[in-house]
CSV table of C-alpha atoms in Angstrom, one decimal:
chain,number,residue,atom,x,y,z
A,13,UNK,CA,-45.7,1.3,-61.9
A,14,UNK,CA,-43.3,3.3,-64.0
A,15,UNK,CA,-41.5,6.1,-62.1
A,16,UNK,CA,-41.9,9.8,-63.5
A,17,UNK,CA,-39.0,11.0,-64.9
A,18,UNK,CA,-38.6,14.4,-62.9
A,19,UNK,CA,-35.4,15.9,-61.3
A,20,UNK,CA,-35.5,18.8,-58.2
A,21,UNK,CA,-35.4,22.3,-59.6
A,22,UNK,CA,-32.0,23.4,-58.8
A,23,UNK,CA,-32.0,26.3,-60.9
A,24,UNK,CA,-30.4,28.6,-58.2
A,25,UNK,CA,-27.2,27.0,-58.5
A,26,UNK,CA,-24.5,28.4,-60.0
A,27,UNK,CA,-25.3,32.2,-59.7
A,28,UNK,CA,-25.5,34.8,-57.3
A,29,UNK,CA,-24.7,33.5,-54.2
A,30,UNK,CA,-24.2,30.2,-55.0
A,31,UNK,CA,-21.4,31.1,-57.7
A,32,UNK,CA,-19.6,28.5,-56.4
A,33,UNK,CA,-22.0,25.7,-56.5
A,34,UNK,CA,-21.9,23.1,-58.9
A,35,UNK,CA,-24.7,22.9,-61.0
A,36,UNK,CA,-26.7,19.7,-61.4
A,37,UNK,CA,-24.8,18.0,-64.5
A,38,UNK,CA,-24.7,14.7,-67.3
A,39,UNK,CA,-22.7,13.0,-63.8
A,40,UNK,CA,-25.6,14.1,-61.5
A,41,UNK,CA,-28.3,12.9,-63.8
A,42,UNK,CA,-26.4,9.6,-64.5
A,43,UNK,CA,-27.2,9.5,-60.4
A,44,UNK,CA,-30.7,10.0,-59.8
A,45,UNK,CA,-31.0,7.6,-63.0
A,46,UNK,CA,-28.9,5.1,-60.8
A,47,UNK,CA,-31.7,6.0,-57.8
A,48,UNK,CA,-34.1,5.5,-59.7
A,49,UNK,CA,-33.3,2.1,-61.5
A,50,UNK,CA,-32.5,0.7,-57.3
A,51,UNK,CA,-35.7,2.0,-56.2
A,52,UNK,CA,-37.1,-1.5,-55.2
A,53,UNK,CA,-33.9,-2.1,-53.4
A,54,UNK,CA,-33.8,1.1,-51.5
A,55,UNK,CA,-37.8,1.0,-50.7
A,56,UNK,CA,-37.9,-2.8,-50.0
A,57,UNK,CA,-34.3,-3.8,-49.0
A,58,UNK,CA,-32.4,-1.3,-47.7
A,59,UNK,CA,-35.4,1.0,-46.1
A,60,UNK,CA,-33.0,3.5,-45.0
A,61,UNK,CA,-33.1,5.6,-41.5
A,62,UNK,CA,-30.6,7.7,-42.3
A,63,UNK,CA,-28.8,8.3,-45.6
A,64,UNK,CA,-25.3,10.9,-46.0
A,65,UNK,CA,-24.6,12.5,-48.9
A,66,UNK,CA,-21.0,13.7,-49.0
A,67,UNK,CA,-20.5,16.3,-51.5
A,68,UNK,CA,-23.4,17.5,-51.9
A,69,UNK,CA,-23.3,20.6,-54.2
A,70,UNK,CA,-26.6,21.5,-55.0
A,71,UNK,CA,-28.4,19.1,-53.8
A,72,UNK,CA,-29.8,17.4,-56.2
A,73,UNK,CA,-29.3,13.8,-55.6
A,74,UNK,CA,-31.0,13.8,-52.1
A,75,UNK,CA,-33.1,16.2,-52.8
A,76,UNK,CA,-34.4,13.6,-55.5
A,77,UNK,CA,-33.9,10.2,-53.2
A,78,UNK,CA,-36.2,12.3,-50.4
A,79,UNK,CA,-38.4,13.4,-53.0
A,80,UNK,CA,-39.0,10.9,-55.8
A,81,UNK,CA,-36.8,7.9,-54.7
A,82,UNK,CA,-38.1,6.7,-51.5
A,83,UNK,CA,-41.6,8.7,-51.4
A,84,UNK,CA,-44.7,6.4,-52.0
A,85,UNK,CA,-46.2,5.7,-55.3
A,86,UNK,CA,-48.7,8.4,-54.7
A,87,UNK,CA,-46.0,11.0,-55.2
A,88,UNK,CA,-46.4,11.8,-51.4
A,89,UNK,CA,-43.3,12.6,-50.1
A,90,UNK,CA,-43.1,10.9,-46.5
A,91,UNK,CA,-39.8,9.2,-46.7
A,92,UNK,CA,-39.1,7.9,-43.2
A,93,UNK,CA,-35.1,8.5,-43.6
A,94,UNK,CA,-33.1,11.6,-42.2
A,95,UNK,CA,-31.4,13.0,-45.4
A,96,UNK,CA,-28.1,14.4,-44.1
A,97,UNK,CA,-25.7,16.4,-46.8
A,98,UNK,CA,-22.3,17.2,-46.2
A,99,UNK,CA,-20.1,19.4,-48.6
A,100,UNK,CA,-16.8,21.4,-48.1
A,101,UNK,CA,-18.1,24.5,-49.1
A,102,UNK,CA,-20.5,26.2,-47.3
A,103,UNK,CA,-22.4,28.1,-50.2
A,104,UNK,CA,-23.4,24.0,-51.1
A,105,UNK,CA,-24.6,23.3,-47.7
A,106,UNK,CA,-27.1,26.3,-48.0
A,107,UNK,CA,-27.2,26.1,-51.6
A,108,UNK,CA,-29.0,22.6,-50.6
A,109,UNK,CA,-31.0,23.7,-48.0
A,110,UNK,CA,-33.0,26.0,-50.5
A,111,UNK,CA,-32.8,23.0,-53.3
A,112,UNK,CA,-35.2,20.8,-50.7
A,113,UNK,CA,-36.2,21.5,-47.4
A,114,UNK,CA,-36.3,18.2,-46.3
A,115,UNK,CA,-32.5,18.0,-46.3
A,116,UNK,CA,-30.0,17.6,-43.5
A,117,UNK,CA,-27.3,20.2,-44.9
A,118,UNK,CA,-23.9,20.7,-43.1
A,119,UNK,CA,-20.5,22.3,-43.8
A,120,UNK,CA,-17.8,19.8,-43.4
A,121,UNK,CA,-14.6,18.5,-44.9
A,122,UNK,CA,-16.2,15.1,-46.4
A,123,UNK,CA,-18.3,13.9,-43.1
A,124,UNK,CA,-15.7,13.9,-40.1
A,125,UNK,CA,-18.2,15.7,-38.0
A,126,UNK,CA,-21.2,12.9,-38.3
A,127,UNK,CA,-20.4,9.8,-35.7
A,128,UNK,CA,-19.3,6.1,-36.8
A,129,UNK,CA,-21.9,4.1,-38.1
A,130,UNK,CA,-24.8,6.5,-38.0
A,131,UNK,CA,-25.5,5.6,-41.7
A,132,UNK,CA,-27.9,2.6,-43.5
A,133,UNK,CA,-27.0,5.0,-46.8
A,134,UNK,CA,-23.9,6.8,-48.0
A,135,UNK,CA,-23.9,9.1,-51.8
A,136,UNK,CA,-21.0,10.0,-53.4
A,137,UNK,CA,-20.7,12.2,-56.5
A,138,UNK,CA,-17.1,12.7,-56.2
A,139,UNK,CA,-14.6,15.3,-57.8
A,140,UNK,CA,-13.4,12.4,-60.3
A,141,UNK,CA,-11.1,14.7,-62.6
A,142,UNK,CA,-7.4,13.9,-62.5
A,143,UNK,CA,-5.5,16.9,-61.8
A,144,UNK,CA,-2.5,18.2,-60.3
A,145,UNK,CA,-2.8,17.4,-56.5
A,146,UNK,CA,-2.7,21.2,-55.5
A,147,UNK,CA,-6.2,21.6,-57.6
A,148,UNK,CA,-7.9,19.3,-54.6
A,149,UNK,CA,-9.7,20.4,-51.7
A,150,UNK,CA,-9.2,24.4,-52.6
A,151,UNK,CA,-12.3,26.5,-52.4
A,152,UNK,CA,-14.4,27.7,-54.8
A,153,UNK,CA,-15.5,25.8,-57.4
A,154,UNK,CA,-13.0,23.8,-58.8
A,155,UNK,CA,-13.0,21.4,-55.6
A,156,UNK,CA,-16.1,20.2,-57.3
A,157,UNK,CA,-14.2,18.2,-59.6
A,158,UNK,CA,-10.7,18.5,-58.7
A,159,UNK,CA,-9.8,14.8,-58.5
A,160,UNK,CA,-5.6,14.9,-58.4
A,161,UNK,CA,-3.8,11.9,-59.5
A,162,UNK,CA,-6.0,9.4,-61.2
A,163,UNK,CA,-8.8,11.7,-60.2
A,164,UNK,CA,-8.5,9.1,-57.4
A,165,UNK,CA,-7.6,11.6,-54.0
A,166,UNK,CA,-10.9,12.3,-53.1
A,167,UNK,CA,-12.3,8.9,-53.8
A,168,UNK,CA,-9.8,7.1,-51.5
A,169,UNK,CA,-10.5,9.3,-48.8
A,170,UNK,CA,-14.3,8.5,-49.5
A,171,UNK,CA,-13.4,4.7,-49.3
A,172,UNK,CA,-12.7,5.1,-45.6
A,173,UNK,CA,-14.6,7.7,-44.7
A,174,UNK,CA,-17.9,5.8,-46.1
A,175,UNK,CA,-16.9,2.4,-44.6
A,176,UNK,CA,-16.3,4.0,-41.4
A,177,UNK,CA,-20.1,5.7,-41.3
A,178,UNK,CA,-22.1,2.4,-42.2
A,179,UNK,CA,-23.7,0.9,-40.0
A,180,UNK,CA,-21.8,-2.2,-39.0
A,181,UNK,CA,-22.4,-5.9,-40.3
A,182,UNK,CA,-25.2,-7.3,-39.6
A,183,UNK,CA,-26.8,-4.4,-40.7
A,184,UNK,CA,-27.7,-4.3,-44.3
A,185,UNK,CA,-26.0,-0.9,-45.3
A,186,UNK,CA,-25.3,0.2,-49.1
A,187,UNK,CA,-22.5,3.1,-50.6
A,188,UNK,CA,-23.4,4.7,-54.2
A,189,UNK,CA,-20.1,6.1,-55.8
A,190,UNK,CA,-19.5,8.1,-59.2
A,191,UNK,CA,-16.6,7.4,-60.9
A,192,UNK,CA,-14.7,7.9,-64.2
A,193,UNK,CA,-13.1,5.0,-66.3
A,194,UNK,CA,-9.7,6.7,-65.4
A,195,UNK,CA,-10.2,6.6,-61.5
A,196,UNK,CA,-9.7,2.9,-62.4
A,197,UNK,CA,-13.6,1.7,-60.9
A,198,UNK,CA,-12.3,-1.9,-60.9
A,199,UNK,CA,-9.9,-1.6,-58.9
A,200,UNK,CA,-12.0,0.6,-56.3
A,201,UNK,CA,-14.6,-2.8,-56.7
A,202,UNK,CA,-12.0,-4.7,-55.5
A,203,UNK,CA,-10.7,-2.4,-52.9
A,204,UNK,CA,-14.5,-2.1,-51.0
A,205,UNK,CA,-14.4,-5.9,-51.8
A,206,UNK,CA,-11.1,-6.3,-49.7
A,207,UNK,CA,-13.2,-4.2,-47.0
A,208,UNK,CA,-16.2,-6.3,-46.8
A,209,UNK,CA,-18.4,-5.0,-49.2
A,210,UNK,CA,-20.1,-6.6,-52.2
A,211,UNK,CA,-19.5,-4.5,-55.3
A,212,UNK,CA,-22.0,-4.0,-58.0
A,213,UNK,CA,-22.3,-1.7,-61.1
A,214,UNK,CA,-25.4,-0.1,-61.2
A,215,UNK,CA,-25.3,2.1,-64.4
A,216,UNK,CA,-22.9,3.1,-67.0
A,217,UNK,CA,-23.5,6.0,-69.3
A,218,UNK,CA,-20.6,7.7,-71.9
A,219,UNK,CA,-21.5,11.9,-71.7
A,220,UNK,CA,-19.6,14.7,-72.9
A,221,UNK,CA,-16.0,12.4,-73.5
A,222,UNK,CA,-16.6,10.7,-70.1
A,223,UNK,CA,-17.1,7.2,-69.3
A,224,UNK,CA,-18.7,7.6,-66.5
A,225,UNK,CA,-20.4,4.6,-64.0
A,226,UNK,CA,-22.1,4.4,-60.3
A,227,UNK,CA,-21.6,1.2,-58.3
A,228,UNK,CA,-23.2,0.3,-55.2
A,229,UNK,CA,-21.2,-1.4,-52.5
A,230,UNK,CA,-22.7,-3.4,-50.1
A,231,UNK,CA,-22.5,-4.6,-46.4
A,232,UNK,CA,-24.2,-7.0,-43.9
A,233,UNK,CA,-28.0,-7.7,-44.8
A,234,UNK,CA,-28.6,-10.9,-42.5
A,235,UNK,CA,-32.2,-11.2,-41.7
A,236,UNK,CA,-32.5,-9.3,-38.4
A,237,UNK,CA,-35.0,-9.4,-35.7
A,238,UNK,CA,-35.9,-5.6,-34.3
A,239,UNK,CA,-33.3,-3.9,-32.7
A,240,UNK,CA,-34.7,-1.6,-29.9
A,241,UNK,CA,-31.5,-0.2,-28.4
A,242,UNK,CA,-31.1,3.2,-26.6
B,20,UNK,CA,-41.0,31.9,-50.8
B,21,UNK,CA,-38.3,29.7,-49.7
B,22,UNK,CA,-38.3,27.3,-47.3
B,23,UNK,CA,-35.2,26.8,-46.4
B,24,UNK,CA,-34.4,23.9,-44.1
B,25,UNK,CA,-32.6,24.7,-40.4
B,26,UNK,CA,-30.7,22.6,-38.4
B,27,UNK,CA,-32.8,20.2,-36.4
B,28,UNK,CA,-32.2,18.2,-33.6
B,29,UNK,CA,-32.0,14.8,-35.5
B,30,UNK,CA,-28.9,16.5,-37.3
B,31,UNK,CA,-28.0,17.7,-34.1
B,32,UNK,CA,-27.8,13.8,-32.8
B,33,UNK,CA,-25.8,12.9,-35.4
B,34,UNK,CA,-22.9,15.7,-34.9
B,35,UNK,CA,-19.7,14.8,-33.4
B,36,UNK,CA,-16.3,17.3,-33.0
B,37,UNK,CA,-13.6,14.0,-33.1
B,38,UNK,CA,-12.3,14.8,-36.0
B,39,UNK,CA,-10.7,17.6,-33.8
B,40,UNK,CA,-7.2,16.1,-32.7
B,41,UNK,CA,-6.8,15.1,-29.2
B,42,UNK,CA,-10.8,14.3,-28.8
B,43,UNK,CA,-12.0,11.2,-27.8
B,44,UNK,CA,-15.9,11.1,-28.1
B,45,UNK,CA,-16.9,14.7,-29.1
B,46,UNK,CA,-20.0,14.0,-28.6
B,47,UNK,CA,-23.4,15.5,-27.7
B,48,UNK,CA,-22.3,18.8,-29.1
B,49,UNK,CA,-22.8,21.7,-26.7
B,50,UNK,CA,-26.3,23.5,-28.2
B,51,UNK,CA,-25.6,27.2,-27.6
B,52,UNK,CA,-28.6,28.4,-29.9
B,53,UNK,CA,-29.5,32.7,-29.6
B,54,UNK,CA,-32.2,32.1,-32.5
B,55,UNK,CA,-34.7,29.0,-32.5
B,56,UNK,CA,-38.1,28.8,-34.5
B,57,UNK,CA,-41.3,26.3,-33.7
B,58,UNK,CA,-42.3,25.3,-37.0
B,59,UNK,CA,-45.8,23.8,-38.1
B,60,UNK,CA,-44.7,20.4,-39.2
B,61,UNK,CA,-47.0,17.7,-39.6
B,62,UNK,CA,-46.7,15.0,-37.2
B,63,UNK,CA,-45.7,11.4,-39.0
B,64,UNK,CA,-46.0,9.0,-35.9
B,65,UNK,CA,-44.3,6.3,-38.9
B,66,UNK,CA,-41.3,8.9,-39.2
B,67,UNK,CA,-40.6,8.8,-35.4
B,68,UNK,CA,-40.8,5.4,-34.7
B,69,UNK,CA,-38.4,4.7,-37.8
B,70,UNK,CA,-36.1,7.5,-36.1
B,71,UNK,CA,-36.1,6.8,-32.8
B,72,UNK,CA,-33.7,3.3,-32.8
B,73,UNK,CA,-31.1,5.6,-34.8
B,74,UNK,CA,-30.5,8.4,-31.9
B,75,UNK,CA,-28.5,8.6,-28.7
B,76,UNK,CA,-31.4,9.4,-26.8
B,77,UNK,CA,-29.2,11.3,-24.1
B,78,UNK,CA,-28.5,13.5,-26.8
B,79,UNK,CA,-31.7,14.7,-27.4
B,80,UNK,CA,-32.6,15.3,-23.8
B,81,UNK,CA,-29.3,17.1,-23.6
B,82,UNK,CA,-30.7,19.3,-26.1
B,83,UNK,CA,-33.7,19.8,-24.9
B,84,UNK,CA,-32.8,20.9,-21.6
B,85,UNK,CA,-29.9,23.3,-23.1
B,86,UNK,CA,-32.6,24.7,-25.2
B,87,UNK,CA,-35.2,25.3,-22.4
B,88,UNK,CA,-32.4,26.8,-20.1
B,89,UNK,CA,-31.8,29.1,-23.0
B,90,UNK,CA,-35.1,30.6,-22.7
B,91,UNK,CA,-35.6,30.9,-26.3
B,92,UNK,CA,-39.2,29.9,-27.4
B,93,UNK,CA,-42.5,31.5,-26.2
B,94,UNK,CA,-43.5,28.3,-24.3
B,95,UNK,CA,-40.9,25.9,-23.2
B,96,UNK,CA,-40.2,22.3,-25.5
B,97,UNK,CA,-42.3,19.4,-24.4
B,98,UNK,CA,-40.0,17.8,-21.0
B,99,UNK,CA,-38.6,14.2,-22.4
B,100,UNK,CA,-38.7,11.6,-20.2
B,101,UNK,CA,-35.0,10.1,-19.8
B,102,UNK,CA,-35.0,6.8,-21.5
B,103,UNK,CA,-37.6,5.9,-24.5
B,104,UNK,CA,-40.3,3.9,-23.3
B,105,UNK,CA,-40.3,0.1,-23.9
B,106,UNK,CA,-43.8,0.9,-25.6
B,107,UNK,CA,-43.2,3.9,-28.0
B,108,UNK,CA,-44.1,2.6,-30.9
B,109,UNK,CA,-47.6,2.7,-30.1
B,110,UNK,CA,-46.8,5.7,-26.5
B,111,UNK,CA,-48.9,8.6,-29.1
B,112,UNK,CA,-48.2,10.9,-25.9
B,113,UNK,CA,-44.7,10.4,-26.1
B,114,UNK,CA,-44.2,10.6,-30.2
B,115,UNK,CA,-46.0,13.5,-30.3
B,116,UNK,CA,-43.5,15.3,-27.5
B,117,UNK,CA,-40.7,13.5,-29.2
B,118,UNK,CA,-41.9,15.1,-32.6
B,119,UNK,CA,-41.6,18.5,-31.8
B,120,UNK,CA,-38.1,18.2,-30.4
B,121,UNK,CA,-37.2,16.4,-33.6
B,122,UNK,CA,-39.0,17.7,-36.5
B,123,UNK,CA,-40.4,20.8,-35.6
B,124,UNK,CA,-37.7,23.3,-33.7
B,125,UNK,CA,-35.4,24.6,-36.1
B,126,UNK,CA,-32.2,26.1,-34.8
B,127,UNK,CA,-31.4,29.5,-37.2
B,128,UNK,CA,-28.3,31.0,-35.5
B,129,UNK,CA,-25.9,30.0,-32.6
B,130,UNK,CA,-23.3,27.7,-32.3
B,131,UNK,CA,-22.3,24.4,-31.5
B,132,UNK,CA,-19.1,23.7,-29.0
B,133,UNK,CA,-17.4,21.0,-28.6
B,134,UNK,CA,-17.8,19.7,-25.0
B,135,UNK,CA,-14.1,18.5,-24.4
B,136,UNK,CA,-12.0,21.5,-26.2
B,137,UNK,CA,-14.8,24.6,-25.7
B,138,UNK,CA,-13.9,24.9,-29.6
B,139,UNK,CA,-17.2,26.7,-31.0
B,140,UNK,CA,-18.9,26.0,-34.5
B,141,UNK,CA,-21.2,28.6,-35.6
B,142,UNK,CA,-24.6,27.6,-37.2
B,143,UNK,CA,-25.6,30.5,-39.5
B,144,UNK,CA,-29.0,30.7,-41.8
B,145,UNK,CA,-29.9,27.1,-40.1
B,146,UNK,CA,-26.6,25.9,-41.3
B,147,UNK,CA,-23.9,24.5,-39.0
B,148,UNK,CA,-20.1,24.7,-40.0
B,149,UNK,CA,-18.1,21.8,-38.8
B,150,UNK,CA,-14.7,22.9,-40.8
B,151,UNK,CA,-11.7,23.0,-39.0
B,152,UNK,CA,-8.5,24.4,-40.1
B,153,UNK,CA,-5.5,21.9,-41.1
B,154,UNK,CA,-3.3,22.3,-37.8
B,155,UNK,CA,-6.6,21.6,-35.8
B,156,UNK,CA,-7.5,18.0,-37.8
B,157,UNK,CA,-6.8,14.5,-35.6
C-alpha cells in the first residue's frame, strides 16, 4: 500500500486575514513527510485518542495527520483521535479552523490551558531560528520563527511543556519535534532522554541552507490491559 | 463554502485556566455560551467509545447542564446520565446521546470563565482565547 503524496490546501494562509499566518513551508513538508514515513507506528502502535499540536500556524500538519495520516486506506477520513491545535496567535487558531474542519483549534501561549496528561500525541514545528531574545514570543509573524539564542527558547519551553501533557508511563505516548542543526538536536535527544523518553530521528532533509531534522521521543508503551476509568 | 470548525465539548473537556497564577485545578471551565449551533454530524459509535476513557465525564455533564440552563438550542441536549455506564461500548442509546454532546453542538460565541478567579475567556467565530497577559501567568 503506498500512501498518496497529497498535502491539505492551505492556500488562505498568508493573506488577507491571515497575514500573519505562516504559510505551509520546506520545514512543514519535511513534517507531514515525517507523518507519513511513521504511519504504521501511529495507526498500529500509538493509536492516538488525542493528539496537540502546539504551534500550529496554518494547520497543516494536523490537518494532514487527521486527514491522510491516521485515516483508513480507503482514503476515508474517520480517525478516532481528537485533533487539538494550539498557537499564540489567534489569526493561526482560525486560520486552522478553515485549513480542516476536523481540528481542535485554540489560542494559547504554547498549551498551558489544556490539562496534564490529556495527550497520547504532541507536534511541534517550532520557531527554530536563533535570534535576539526580544524577536521571541512578539506578535505578528515573526514569532513564527523567532527562535532567540540557539534558536533554542521556544524549544526548551516545549521540552516541559510536552513532557508535562503526555500521558504518563505506562502509557505509550510519542512527541514529534522540528529542529535545526544549530538548536543543537543532540543535545535535545539527550535532554528528553534524561526525562524518560526514548529519542529517535525520524527524517533529515537539508532545504533552502537549513539542516533541518524531526525526531520522535517516546514514553511508556508496556502492553496494557483496557483502562475504563471515569 | 467553508466549514469552519467551532469549539466542541471534547475541546471543551480538555480546557483548564491553571496557568493563571494562584489556581489550583482550573478546571471544568465555566461554559457561558450566547451562540450554539446543532450540527448534522454523522454518528461514529467507533469515535465515541475511543473518546470516552479520555474525558472527565463530570465535565461533560457540567456542560451539558450549563448549556440547557442557557436555553440556547430549539430543543434541549440529550440529559447525560451521571457516570458512563459499565456497558457503553456496546449502550447504542447512550453513544448516540453522548454523540451529540460531543460531536455535534458547536459553541460559536461566548465565553469561558475560570471557575476559581471569575476571569472570562471569550470564544469568538468557534474559537476560544486562552491568552493571558504576563502579570496574570503562574
Amino acid at each position: 500500500l503506498t500512501l498518496q503524496k497529497r498535502t491539505p490546501d492551505t492556500n488562505h494562509a498568508g493573506k488577507g486575514d491571515f497575514t500573519t499566518v505562516y504559510p505551509a513551508s520546506e520545514d512543514s513538508f519535511l513534517f507531514l513527510d515525517c507523518l507519513d514515513s511513521q504511519a504504521d507506528y501511529l495507526r498500529q502502535k500509538l493509536k492516538p485518542s488525542v493528539s496537540v499540536e502546539i504551534g500550529c500556524g496554518s494547520g497543516v500538519i494536523s490537518a494532514h495527520l487527521v486527514q491522510h495520516v491516521l485515516s483508513d486506506s480507503s482514503g476515508v477520513s474517520g480517525s478516532s483521535c481528537a485533533c487539538l491545535c494550539t498557537d499564540l496567535n489567534p489569526a493561526a487558531a482560525l486560520c486552522t479552523a478553515v485549513t480542516c474542519c476536523q481540528l481542535m483549534p485554540v489560542a494559547s501561549d504554547l498549551a498551558g490551558c489544556l490539562r496534564s496528561g490529556c495527550a497520547d500525541l504532541v507536534l511541534a514545528n517550532p520557531p527554530y531560528v536563533p535570534t535576539p531574545d526580544d524577536e521571541v514570543g512578539t506578535s505578528g509573524i515573526a514569532a513564527a520563527w523567532a527562535g532567540g539564542i540557539d534558536g533554542r527558547q521556544v524549544i526548551d519551553r516545549l521540552l516541559t511543556e510536552a513532557e508535562r501533557l503526555l500521558r504518563p508511563v505506562p502509557h505509550l505516548s510519542a512527541f514529534y519535534l522540528l529542529m535545526l542543526r544549530e538548536n543543537r538536536p543532540e543535545e535535545v535527544a539527550l535532554e528528553m532522554r534524561c526525562r524518560g523518553f526514548k529519542s529517535m530521528l525520524v527524517v533529515e532533509r537539508h532545504c533552502a541552507g537549513e539542516n533541518l531534522s524531526v525526531w520522535r521521543f517516546e514514553r511508556g508503551g508496556v502492553e496494557e490491559s483496557e483502562f475504563r476509568v471515569f | 463554502i467553508f466549514k469552519i470548525s467551532n469549539m466542541k465539548l471534547i475541546l471543551h473537556n480538555m480546557l483548564t485556566s491553571a496557568m493563571i497564577k494562584g489556581v489550583k485545578k482550573g478546571y471544568p471551565l465555566l461554559l457561558r455560551a450566547t451562540k450554539v449551533e446543532l450540527q448534522p454530524v454523522e454518528f461514529d459509535a467507533g469515535f465515541v467509545v475511543h473518546m470516552l476513557p479520555r474525558l472527565d465525564w463530570s465535565g461533560v455533564t457540567a456542560a451539558v447542564q450549563c448549556l440547557n440552563q442557557l436555553d440556547l438550542l430549539q430543543d434541549p441536549l440529550p440529559e447525560l446520565p451521571p457516570t458512563v455506564p459499565d456497558d457503553y461500548a456496546n449502550n447504542e442509546d447512550f453513544l448516540r446521546k453522548a454523540h451529540i454532546a460531543l460531536m455535534q453542538l458547536d459553541v460559536i460565541e461566548g465565553c469561558l470563565v475560570c471557575p476559581e478567579t471569575g476571569r472570562e475567556f471569550p470564544i469568538a467565530k468557534g474559537i476560544p482565547n486562552m491568552l493571558i497577559n504576563d502579570n496574570e501567568a503562574a
